[in-house]
XYZ file of C-alpha atoms in Angstrom:
558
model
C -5.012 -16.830 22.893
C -3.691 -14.381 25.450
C -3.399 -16.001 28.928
C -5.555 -13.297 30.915
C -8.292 -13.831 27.842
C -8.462 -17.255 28.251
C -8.774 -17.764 31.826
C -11.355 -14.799 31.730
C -12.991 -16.983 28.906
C -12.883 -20.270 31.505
C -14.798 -18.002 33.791
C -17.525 -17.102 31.106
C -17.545 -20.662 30.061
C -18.190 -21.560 34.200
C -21.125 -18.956 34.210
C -22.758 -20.197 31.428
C -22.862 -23.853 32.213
C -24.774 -22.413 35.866
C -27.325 -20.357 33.955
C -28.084 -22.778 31.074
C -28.963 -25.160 34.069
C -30.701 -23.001 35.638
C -32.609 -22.157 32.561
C -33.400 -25.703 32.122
C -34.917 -26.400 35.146
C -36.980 -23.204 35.517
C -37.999 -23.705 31.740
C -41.562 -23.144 32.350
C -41.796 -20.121 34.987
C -39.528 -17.933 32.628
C -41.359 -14.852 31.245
C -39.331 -12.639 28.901
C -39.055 -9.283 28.438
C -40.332 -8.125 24.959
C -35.993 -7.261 23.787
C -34.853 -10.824 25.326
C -37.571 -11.938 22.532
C -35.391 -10.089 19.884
C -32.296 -11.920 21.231
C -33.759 -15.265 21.151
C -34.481 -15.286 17.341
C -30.444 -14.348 17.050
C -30.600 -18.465 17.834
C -30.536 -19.566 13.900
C -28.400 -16.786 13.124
C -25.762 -17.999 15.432
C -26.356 -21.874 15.566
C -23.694 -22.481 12.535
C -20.417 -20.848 13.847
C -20.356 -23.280 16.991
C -21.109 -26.203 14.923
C -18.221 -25.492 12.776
C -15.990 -24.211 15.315
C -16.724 -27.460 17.781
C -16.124 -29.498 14.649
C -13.238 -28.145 13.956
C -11.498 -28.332 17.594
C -12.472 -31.441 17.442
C -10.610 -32.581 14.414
C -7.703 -30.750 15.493
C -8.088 -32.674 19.035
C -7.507 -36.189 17.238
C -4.762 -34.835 14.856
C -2.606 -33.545 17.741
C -2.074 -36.967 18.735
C -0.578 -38.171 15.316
C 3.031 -38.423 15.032
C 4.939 -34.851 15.370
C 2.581 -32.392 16.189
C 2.233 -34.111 19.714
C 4.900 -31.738 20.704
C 3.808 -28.389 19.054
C 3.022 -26.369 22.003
C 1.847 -23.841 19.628
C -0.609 -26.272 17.532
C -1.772 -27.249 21.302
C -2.940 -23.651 22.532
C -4.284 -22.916 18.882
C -6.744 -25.982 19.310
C -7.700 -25.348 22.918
C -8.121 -22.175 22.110
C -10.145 -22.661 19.566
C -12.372 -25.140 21.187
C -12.637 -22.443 23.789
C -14.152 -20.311 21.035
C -16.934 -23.299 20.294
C -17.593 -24.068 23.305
C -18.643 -20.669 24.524
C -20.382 -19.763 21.183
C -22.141 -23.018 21.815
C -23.306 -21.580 25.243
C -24.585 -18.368 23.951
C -26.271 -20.329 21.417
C -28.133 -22.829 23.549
C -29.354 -19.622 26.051
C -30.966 -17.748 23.198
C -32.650 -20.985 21.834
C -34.250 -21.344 25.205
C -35.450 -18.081 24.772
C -36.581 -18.620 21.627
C -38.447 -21.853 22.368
C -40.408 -19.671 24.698
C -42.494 -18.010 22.154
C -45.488 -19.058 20.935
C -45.721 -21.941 18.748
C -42.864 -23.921 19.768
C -43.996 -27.018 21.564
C -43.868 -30.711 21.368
C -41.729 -34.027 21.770
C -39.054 -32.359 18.845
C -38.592 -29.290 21.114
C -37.940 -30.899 23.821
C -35.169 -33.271 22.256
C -34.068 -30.667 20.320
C -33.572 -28.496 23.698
C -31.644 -31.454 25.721
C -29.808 -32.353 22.876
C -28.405 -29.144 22.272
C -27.880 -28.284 25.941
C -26.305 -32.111 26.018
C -23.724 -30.889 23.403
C -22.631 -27.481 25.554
C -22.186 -29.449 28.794
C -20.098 -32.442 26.568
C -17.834 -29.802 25.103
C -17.485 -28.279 28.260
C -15.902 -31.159 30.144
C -13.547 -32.478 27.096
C -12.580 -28.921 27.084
C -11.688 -29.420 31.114
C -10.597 -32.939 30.081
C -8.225 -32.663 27.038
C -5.053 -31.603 28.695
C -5.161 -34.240 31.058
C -2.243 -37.169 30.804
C -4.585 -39.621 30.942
C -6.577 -38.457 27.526
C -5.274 -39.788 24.435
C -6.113 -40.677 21.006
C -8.826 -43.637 22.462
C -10.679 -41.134 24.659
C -10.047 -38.304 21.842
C -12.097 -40.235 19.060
C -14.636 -41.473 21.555
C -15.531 -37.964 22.162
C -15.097 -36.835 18.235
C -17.817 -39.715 17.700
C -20.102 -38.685 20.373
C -19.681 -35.228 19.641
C -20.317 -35.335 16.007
C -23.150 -37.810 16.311
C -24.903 -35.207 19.144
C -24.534 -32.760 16.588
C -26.020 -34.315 13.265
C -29.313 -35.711 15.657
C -29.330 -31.905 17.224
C -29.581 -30.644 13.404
C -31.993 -32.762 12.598
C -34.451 -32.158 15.383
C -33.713 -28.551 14.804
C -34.337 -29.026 10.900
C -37.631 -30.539 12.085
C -38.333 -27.454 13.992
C -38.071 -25.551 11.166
C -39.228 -26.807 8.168
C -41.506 -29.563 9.136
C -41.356 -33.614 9.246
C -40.025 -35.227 6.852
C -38.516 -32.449 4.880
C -34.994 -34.152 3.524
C -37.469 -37.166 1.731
C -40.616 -34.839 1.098
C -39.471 -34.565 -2.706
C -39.387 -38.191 -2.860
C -42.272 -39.320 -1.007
C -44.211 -36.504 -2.512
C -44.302 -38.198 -5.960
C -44.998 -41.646 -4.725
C -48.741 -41.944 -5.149
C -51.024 -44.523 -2.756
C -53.422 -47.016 -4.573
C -56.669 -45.551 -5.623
C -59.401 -46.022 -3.419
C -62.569 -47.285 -4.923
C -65.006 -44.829 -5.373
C -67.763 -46.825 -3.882
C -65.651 -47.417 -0.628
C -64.211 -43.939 -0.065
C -64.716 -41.450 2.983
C -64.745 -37.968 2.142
C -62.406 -37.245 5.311
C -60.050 -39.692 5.087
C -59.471 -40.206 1.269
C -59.904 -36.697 0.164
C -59.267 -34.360 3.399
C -57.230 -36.145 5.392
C -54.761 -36.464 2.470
C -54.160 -32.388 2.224
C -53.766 -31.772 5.635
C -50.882 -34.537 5.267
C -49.310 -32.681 2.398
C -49.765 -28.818 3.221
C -50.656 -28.712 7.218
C -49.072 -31.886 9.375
C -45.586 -30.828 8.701
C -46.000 -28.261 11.470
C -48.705 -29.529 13.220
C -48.700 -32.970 14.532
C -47.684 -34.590 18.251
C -43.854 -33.769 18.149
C -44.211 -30.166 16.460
C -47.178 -28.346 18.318
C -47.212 -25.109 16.114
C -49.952 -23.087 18.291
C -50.911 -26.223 20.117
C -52.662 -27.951 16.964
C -52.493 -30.783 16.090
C -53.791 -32.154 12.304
C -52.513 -36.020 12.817
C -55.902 -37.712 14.115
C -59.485 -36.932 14.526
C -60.195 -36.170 17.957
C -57.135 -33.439 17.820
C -58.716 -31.695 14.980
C -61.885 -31.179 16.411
C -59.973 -30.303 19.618
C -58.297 -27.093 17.831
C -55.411 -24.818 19.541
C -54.436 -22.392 21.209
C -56.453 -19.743 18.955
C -59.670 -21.668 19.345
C -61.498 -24.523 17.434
C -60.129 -25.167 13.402
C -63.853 -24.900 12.172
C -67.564 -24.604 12.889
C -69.211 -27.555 11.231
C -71.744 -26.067 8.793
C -70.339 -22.258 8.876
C -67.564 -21.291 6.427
C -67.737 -18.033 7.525
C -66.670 -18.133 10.847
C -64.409 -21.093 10.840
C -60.487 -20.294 11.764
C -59.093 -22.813 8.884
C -60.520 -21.059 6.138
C -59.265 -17.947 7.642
C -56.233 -18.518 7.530
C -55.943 -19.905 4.389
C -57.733 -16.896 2.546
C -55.147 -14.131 4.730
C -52.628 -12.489 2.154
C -49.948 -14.503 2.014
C -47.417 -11.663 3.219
C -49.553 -11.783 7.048
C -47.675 -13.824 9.701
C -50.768 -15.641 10.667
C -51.683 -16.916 7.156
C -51.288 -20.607 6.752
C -49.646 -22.542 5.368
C -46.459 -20.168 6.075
C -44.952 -18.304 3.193
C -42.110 -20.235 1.638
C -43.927 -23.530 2.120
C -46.182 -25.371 -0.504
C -49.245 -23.167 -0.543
C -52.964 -25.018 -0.708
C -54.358 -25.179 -4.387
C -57.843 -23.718 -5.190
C -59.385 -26.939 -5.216
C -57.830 -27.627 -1.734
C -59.057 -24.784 -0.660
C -62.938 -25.201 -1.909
C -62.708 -29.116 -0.940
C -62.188 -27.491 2.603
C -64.521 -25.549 2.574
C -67.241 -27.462 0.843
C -66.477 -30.554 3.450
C -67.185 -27.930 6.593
C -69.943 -26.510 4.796
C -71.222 -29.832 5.099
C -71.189 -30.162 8.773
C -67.531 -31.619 8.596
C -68.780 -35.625 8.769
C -65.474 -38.317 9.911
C -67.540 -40.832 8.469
C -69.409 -39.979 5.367
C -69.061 -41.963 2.068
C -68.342 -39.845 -1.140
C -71.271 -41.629 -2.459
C -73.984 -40.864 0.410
C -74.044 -36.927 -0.986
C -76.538 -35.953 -3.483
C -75.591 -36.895 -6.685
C -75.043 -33.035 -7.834
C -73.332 -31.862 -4.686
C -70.524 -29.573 -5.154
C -68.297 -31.735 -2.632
C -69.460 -35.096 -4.022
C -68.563 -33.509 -7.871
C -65.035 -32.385 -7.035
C -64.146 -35.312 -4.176
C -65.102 -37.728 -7.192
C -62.822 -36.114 -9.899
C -59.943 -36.480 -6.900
C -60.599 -40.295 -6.405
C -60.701 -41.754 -9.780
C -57.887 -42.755 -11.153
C -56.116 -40.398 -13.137
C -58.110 -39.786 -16.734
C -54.955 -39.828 -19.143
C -53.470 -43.241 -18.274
C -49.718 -44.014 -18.716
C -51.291 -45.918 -22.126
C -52.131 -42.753 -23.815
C -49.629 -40.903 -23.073
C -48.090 -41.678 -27.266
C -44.810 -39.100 -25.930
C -41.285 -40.339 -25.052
C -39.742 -39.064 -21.400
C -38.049 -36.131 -20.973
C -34.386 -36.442 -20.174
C -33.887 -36.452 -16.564
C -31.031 -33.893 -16.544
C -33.193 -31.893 -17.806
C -35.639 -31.870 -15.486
C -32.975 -31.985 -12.614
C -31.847 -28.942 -14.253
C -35.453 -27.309 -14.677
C -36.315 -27.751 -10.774
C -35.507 -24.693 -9.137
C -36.315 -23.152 -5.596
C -39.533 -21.177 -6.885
C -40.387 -24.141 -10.078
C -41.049 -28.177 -9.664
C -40.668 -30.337 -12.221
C -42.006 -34.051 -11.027
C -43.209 -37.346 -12.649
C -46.701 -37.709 -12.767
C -46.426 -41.554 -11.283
C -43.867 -43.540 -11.255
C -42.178 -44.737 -14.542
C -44.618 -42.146 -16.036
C -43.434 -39.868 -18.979
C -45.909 -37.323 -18.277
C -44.702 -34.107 -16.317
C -46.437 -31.823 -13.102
C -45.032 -28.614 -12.765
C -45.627 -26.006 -10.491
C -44.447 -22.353 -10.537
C -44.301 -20.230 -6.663
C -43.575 -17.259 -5.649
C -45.688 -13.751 -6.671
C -42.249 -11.964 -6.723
C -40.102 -14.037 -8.573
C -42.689 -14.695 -11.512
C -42.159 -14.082 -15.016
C -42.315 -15.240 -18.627
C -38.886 -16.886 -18.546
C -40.018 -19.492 -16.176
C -42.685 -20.948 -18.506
C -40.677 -20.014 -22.036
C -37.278 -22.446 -20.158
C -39.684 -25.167 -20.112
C -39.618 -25.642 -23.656
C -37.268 -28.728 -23.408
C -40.241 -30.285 -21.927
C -43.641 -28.974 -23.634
C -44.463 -32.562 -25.109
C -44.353 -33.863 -21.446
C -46.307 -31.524 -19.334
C -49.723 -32.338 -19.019
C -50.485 -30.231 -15.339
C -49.408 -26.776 -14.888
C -50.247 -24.768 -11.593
C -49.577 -21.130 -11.413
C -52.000 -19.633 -9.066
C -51.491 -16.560 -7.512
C -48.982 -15.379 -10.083
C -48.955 -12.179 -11.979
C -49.616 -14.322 -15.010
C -50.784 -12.398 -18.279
C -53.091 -13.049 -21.346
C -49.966 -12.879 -23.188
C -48.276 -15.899 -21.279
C -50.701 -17.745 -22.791
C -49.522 -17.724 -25.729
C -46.690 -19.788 -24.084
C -48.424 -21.985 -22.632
C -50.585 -23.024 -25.280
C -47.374 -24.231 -26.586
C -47.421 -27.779 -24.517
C -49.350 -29.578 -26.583
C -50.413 -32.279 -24.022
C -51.278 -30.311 -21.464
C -54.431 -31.853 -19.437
C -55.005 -29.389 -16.302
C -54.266 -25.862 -15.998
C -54.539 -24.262 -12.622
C -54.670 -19.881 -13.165
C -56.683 -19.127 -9.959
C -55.930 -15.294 -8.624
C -53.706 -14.427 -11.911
C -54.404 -11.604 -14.313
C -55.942 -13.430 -16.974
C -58.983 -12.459 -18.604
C -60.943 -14.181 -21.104
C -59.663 -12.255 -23.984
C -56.538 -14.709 -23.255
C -58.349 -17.925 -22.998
C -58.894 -17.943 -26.937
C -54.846 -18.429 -26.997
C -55.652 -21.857 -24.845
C -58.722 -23.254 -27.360
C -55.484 -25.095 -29.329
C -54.684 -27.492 -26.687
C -56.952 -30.378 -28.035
C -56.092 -32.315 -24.232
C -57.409 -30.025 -21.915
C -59.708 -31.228 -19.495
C -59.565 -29.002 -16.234
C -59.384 -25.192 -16.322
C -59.540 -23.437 -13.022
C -59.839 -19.596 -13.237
C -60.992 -18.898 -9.795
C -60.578 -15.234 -8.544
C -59.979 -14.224 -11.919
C -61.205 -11.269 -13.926
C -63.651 -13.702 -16.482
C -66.890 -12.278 -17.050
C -70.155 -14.571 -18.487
C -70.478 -12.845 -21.635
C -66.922 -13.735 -23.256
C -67.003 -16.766 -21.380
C -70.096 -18.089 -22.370
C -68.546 -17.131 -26.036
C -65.008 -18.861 -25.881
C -65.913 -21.836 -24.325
C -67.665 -22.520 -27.467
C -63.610 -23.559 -28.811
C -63.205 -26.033 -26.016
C -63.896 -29.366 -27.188
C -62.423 -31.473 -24.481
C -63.038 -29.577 -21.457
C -64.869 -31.606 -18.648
C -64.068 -28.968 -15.662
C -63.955 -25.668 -15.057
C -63.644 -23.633 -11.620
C -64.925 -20.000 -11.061
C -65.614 -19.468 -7.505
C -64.808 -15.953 -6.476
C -65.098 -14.443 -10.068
C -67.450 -11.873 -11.538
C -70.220 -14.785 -12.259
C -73.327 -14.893 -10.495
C -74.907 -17.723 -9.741
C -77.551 -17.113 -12.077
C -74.797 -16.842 -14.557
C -73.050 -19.917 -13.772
C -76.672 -21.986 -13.764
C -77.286 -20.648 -17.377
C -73.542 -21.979 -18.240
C -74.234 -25.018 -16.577
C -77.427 -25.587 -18.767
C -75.574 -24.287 -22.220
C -72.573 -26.937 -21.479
C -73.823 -29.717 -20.303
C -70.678 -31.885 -20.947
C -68.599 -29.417 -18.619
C -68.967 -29.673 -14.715
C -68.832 -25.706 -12.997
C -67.650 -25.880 -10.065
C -68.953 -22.819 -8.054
C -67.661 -23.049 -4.595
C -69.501 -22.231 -1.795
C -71.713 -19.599 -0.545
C -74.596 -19.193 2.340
C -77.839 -19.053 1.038
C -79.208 -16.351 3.759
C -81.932 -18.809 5.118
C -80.480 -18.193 8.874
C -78.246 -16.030 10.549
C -74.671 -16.808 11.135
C -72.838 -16.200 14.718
C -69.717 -14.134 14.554
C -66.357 -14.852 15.648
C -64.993 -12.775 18.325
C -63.058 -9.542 16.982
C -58.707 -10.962 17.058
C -55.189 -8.551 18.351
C -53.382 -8.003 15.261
C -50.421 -6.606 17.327
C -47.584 -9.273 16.198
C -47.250 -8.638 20.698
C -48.853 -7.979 23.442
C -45.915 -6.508 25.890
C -44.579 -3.409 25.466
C -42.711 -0.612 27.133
C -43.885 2.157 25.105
C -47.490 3.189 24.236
C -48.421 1.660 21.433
C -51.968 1.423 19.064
C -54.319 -1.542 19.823
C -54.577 -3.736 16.843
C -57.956 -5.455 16.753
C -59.373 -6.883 13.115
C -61.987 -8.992 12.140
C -62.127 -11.152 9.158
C -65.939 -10.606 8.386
C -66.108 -7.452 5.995
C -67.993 -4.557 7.439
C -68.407 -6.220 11.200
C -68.016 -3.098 13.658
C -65.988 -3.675 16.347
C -66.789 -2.318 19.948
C -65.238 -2.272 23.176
C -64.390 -1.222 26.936
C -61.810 -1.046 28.863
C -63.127 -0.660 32.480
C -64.000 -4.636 32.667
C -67.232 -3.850 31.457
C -69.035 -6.373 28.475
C -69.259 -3.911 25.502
C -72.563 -3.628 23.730
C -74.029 -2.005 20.524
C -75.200 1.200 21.887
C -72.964 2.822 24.588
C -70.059 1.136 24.203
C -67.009 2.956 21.872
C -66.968 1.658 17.976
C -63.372 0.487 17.470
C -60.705 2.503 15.182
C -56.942 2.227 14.557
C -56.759 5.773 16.650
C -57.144 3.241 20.039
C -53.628 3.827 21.555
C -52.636 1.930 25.440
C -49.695 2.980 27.636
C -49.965 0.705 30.463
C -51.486 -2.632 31.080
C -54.877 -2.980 30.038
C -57.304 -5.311 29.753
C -60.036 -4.504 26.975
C -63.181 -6.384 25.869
C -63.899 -6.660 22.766
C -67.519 -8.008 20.765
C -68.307 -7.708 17.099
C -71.351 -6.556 15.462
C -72.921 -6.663 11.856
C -76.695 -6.920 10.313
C -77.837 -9.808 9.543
C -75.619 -11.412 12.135
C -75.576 -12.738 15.424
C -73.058 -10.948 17.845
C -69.942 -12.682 18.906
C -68.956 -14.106 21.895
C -66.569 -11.238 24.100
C -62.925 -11.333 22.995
C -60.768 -10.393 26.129
């Protein structure tokens, strides 16, 4: 490295170490601009070249002091320059992470060792970097540093791993197939043996005491009903204004909808087990067997509790090699044991995009062993089917929010093992399904919440199949009005430097929005009825409340 750009490089290196402590102890009075914001996410875009580079100078550090190349004076420069290089990479690095950890949703003990260890590593590379030439560092002090400095960086990536994809994400594949005793029915809580247990799985990744994603955490009781920084997680009793549900039901493509695309998505039953346990005022302590004996939530938690029907006993098929199935898993298809030592197969299929026939039809290796197939919310056919009905042992078939019709479901009558169908938010009307399910001989459940089936409809099914358990969902009977939830900003910001169109939405179909923005409370008569035409140019503070028939108004959103 040219002498002039180095020392001007020793200079940089000086200023940085200043602001990055400066940043550090002023963490929580910085405010950033809105294009600092843009700079900070450069963080995980830039995080890799230091690590390599630091790893690198490193390595070269400790070889420099074996045999011959001690007196290269070329090999020398090269590796200070080069640690140089890491070192103020490393800086940059650190600075825009401490702008990114400004934004919302990053919070919590795995931040904060995440941000010391990181800034730790900058100010350690900085002083071997002031260190290595002098006579007094040799090889002793040159792999005491390689140790620390390698051992900073692995417990920096994995707090920053953390931070990114959740707890526990390098042994989630593992402990994800390791199933806990079965709890007897008799003895089981409807929180804690049926809720609890998918907010573990799909939600506590990102929410729990050392990851605060929007201030929520999922971990214990008292912090669920607490809620976050957007409000309480549900109203006990009403589905229809409670945040969880919400989110969950947002198109998966919106930035608030939850769980985050990419991650394991909640199933339909999840979803209605959610939604049946707020329905129900949202008990802690209730027994599965203290609701009614035809309850919805009692029906479904009950079917989740016993042991599973098709014991490793019956299963009369051999394994499936385990290449194979090493081979089947890919990042949008998983491939996992049922239980341990069990032959029988669970796969599930992701990803609306990626989708198509080949997934299923390369499965074929395995079509004696899979006995539970999800693929909800895929673009899945009538004609895929066909395919499908092609693993003979299948047991459970999840095909909520596909394309499927009933025309289709005669392709499925030939699986003599199936015992749960779920074709929520499908296209099945009562009139072919009242017909085809005529063909099923071993089907026990069935859900169609959010299909064309009234309830009237699914009552008459219900009487007509008494052997087969509808499971309907949820839905508010009218007998009181409901309160709505204040209208919510859709802009993904709210600084700007331009003018810019207010955002406000409402997750109630056909609420009207109105609202002021001279401080005054809107109401339904004189105050302006939102549109998207609402455009600000300076700051302003607006008031928001929602209206609809039948419904009580919300609470002001400011």
């Amino acid at each position: 490295m040219n002498i002039k750009l180095r020392l001007l490089g020793e200079q940089v290196l000086i200023v940085f170490n200043i602001f990055v402590l400066f940043l550090l102890l002023f963490d929580n009075k910085l405010v950033l601009p809105y294009w600092l914001q843009s700079a900070g996410r450069l963080h995980t875009l830039l995080l890799h070249f230091p690590i390599v580079i630091l790893i690198l100078a490193i390595g070269m550090d400790l070889f420099r002091f074996s045999g011959q190349k001690n007196s290269t004076i070329f090999f020398i420069n090269f590796s200070r320059s080069l640690l140089l290089t890491g070192v103020l990479l490393a800086g940059i690095t650190v600075i825009l992470g401490l702008f990114l950890s400004r934004e919302e949703g990053y919070a919590g003990d795995t931040l904060q060792w995440h941000k010391w260890t990181g800034a730790g590593i900058f100010f350690m590379a900085s002083i071997i970097y002031r260190l290595r030439n002098k006579l007094w560092y040799k090889a002793p002090a040159a792999w005491c540093t390689a140790f620390t400095m390698i051992s900073s960086l692995i417990i920096t990536g994995h707090y920053g791993a953390t931070l990114t994809h959740g707890e526990n994400f390098i042994l989630q594949p593992i402990t994800s197939t390791m199933q806990k005793p079965p709890v007897p029915l008799d003895q089981a809580i409807v929180f804690n043996d049926v809720i609890q247990p998918i907010l573990e799985k799909k939600c506590t990744g990102c929410h729990n005491p050392h990851k605060l994603k929007g201030e929520m955490v999922l971990t214990d009781t008292l912090s669920i009903m607490k809620g976050g920084k957007s409000g309480k997680l549900f109203v006990p009793g009403n589905t229809a204004i409670s945040l969880l549900l919400e989110r969950v039901h947002l198109p998966l493509e919106e930035e608030e909808h939850m769980p985050p695309a990419g991650k394991p998505q909640l199933t339909a039953d999840e979803i209605i087990l959610l939604s049946l346990w707020i329905k129900a005022k949202a008990s802690f302590t209730q027994k599965v067997i203290a609701l009614p004996g035809g309850d919805s939530l009692r029906l479904l938690a009950t079917s989740v509790l016993k042991p599973v029907v098709d014991s490793e006993a019956l299963f009369n098929f051999p394994p499936a090699d385990e290449k194979t199935i090493a081979t089947l898993n890919t990042d949008y298809r998983t491939v996992a044991h049922q239980a341990k030592e069990s032959p029988a197969l669970d796969v599930s299929i992701y990803n609306m995009e990626a989708y198509s026939i080949k997934q299923l039809q390369e499965l074929d290796e395995i079509k004696k062993q899979v006995v539970s197939l999800s693929l909800n919310k895929l673009p899945v056919k009538d004609e895929d089917l066909i395919t499908i009905s092609r693993f003979e042992n299948l047991r459970r078939l999840e095909l909520n929010f596909t394309d499927i019709t009933v025309r289709g479901l005669q392709a499925l009558t030939s699986l003599k093992h199936l015992h749960t169908l779920s074709l929520s938010g499908t296209k099945v009307s009562y009139p072919g399904l009242k017909e085809t399910l005529t063909a099923f001989k071993t089907l026990k459940t069935i859900a169609v919440w959010n299909t064309e089936l009234s309830s009237v409809e699914i009552a008459q099914l219900q009487q007509d199949y008494k052997n087969i358990t509808f499971i309907e969902g949820f839905k508010n009977d009218g007998k009181e009005p409901l309160k709505l939830n204040p209208p919510q900003v859709k802009n993904s910001t709210m600084i700007f430097a331009d003018t810019i169109p207010v955002q406000l939405r409402h997750p109630i179909r056909g609420a009207e929005i109105r609202y002021t923005t001279d401080g005054s409370e809107p109401d339904s008569i004189r105050s302006p009825v939102f549109d998207n035409h609402t455009w600000i140019g300076k700051n302003t503070t607006i008031k928001a409340k929602a209206y609809k028939a039948g419904w009580f108004t919300s609470d002001v959103a400011v």
